Coordinates of C-alpha atoms in Angstrom, one line a residue:
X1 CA 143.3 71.4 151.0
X2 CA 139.6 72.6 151.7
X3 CA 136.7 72.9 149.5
X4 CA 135.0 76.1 148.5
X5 CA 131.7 75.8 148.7
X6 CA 128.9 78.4 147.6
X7 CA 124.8 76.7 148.1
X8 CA 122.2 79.1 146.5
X9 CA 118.5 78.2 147.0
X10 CA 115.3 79.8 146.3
X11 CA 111.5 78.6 146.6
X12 CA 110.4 82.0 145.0
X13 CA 108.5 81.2 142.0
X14 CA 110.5 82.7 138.7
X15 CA 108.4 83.0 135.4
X16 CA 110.2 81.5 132.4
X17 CA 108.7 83.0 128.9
X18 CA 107.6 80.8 126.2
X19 CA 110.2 81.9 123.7
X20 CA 112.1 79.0 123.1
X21 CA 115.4 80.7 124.7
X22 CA 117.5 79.7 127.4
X23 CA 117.0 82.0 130.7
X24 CA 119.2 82.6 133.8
X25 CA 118.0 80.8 136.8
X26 CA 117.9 83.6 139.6
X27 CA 118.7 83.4 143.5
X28 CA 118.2 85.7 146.4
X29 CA 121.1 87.3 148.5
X30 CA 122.1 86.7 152.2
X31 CA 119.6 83.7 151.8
X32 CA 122.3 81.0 150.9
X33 CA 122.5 77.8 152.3
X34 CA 126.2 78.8 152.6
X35 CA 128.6 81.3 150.8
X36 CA 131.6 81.7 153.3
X37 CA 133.6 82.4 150.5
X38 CA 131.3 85.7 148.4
X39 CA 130.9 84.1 145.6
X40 CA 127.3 85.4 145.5
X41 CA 127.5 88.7 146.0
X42 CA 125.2 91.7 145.2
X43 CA 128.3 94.0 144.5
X44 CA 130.2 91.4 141.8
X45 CA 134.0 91.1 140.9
X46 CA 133.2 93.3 138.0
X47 CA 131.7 96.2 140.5
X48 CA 128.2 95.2 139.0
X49 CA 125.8 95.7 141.9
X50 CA 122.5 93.7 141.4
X51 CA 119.6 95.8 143.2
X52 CA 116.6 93.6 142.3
X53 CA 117.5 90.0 142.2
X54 CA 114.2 88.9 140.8
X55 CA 115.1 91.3 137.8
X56 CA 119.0 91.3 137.5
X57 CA 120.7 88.0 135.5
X58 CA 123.4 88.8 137.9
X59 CA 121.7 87.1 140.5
X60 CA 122.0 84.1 138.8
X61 CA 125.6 84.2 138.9
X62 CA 128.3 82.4 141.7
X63 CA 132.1 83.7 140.6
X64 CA 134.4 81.0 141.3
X65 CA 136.8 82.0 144.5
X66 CA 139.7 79.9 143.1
X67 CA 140.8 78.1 139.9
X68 CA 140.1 74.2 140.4
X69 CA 138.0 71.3 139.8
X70 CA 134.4 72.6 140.3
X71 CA 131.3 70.3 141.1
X72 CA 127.9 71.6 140.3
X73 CA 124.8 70.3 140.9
X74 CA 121.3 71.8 140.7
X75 CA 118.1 70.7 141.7
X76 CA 114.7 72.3 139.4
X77 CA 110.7 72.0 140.5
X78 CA 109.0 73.1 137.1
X79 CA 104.5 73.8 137.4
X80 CA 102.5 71.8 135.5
X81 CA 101.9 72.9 131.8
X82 CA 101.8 71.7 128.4
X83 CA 105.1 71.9 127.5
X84 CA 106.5 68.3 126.1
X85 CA 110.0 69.2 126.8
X86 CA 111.9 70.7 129.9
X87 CA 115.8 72.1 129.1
X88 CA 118.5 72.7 131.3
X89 CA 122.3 73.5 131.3
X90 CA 124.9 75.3 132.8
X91 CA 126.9 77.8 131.2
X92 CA 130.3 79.6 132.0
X93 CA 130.3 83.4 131.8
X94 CA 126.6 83.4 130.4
X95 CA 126.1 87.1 130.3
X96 CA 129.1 88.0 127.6
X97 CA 129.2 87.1 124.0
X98 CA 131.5 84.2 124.8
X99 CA 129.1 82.4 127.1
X100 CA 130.3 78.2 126.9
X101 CA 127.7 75.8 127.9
X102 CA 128.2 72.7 129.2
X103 CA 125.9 69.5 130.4
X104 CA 122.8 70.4 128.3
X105 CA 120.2 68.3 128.9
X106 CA 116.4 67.9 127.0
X107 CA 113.7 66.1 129.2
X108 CA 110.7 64.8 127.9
X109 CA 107.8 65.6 130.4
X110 CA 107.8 62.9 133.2
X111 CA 104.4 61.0 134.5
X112 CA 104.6 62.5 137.7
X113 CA 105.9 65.7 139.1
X114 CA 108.5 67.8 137.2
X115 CA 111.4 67.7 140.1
X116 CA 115.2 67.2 138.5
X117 CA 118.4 66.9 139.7
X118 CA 122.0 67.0 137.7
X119 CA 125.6 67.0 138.4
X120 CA 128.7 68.0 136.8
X121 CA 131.9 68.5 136.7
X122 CA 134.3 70.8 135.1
X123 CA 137.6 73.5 135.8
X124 CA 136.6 76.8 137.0
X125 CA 138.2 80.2 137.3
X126 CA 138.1 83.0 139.5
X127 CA 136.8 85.3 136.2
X128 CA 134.2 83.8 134.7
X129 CA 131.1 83.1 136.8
X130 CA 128.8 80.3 136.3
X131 CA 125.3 80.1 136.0
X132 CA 122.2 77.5 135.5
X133 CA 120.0 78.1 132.8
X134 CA 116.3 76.6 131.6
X135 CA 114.0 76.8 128.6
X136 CA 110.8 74.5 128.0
X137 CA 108.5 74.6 124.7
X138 CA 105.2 75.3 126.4
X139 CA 103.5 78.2 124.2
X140 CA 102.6 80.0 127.6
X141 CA 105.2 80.9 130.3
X142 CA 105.7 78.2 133.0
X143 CA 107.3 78.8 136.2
X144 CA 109.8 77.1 138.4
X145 CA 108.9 76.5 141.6
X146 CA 111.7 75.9 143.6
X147 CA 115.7 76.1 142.2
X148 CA 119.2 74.8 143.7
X149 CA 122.7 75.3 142.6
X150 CA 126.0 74.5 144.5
X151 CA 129.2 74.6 143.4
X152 CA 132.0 72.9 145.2
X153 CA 135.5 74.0 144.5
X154 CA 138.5 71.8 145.3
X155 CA 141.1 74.3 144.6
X156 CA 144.1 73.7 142.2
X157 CA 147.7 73.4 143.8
X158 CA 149.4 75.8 145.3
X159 CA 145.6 78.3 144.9

């Protein structure tokens, strides 16, 4: 059975506010690494058409193109700033009020460069996207420098 495989990147610096909250990691369209399958689309399953990805949540989002066993891993390059603590997850269906997150981590600030990787695993579904968020307690915004997020779909029998 092949894997579905959708490979978002973006080295467009994205300005995460000081508030505490989680935000919505953001990536560009027609720039993927690979999406054979559309599960980054501008126009979404929900006929949601994102025209300003730097803007939109939406952008952040890959919908699942099969149920399965889905592997995610993302890749974040924070700036330098005076936060003590750098926050990451990723969250099923993050834009409704039943968002469900999952592999939430909390990183103290590291001696050298801010640069982090993380993997996961979990079930996905065709109808309810997935999405990485980030937060940091700096009491200015910070940026991120450079974001990754794959998901790798090995499809449920019979899908």
């Amino acid at each position: 059975m092949a894997v579905l495989v959708c490979s978002l990147k973006t080295d467009v610096p994205q300005s995460i506010p000081a508030d505490g909250a989680y935000h919505v990691v953001r990536f560009p369209y027609g720039a993927e690494s690979y999406d054979a399958h559309a599960m980054h689309e501008q126009l979404d399953p929900k006929r949601h058409e994102v025209r300003d990805w730097q803007r939109d949540d939406r952008s952040g989002l890959i919908w699942p193109a099969a149920d399965g066993w889905g592997s995610l891993t993302a890749m974040i390059y924070w700036e330098d700033g005076g936060y003590t603590e750098l926050r990451d997850r990723f969250v099923r269906d993050p834009l409704s009020t039943g968002a469900d997150s999952t592999a939430t981590e909390h990183r103290p600030r590291s001696p050298g460069q801010q640069f982090f990787h993380k993997h996961h695993e979990l079930f996905v579904h065709p109808g309810t996207p997935i999405a990485l968020l980030v937060a940091h307690n700096d009491s200015r915004p910070r940026r991120i420098t450079l974001a990754e997020l794959k998901l790798a779909i090995h499809p449920a029998e019979g899908a």
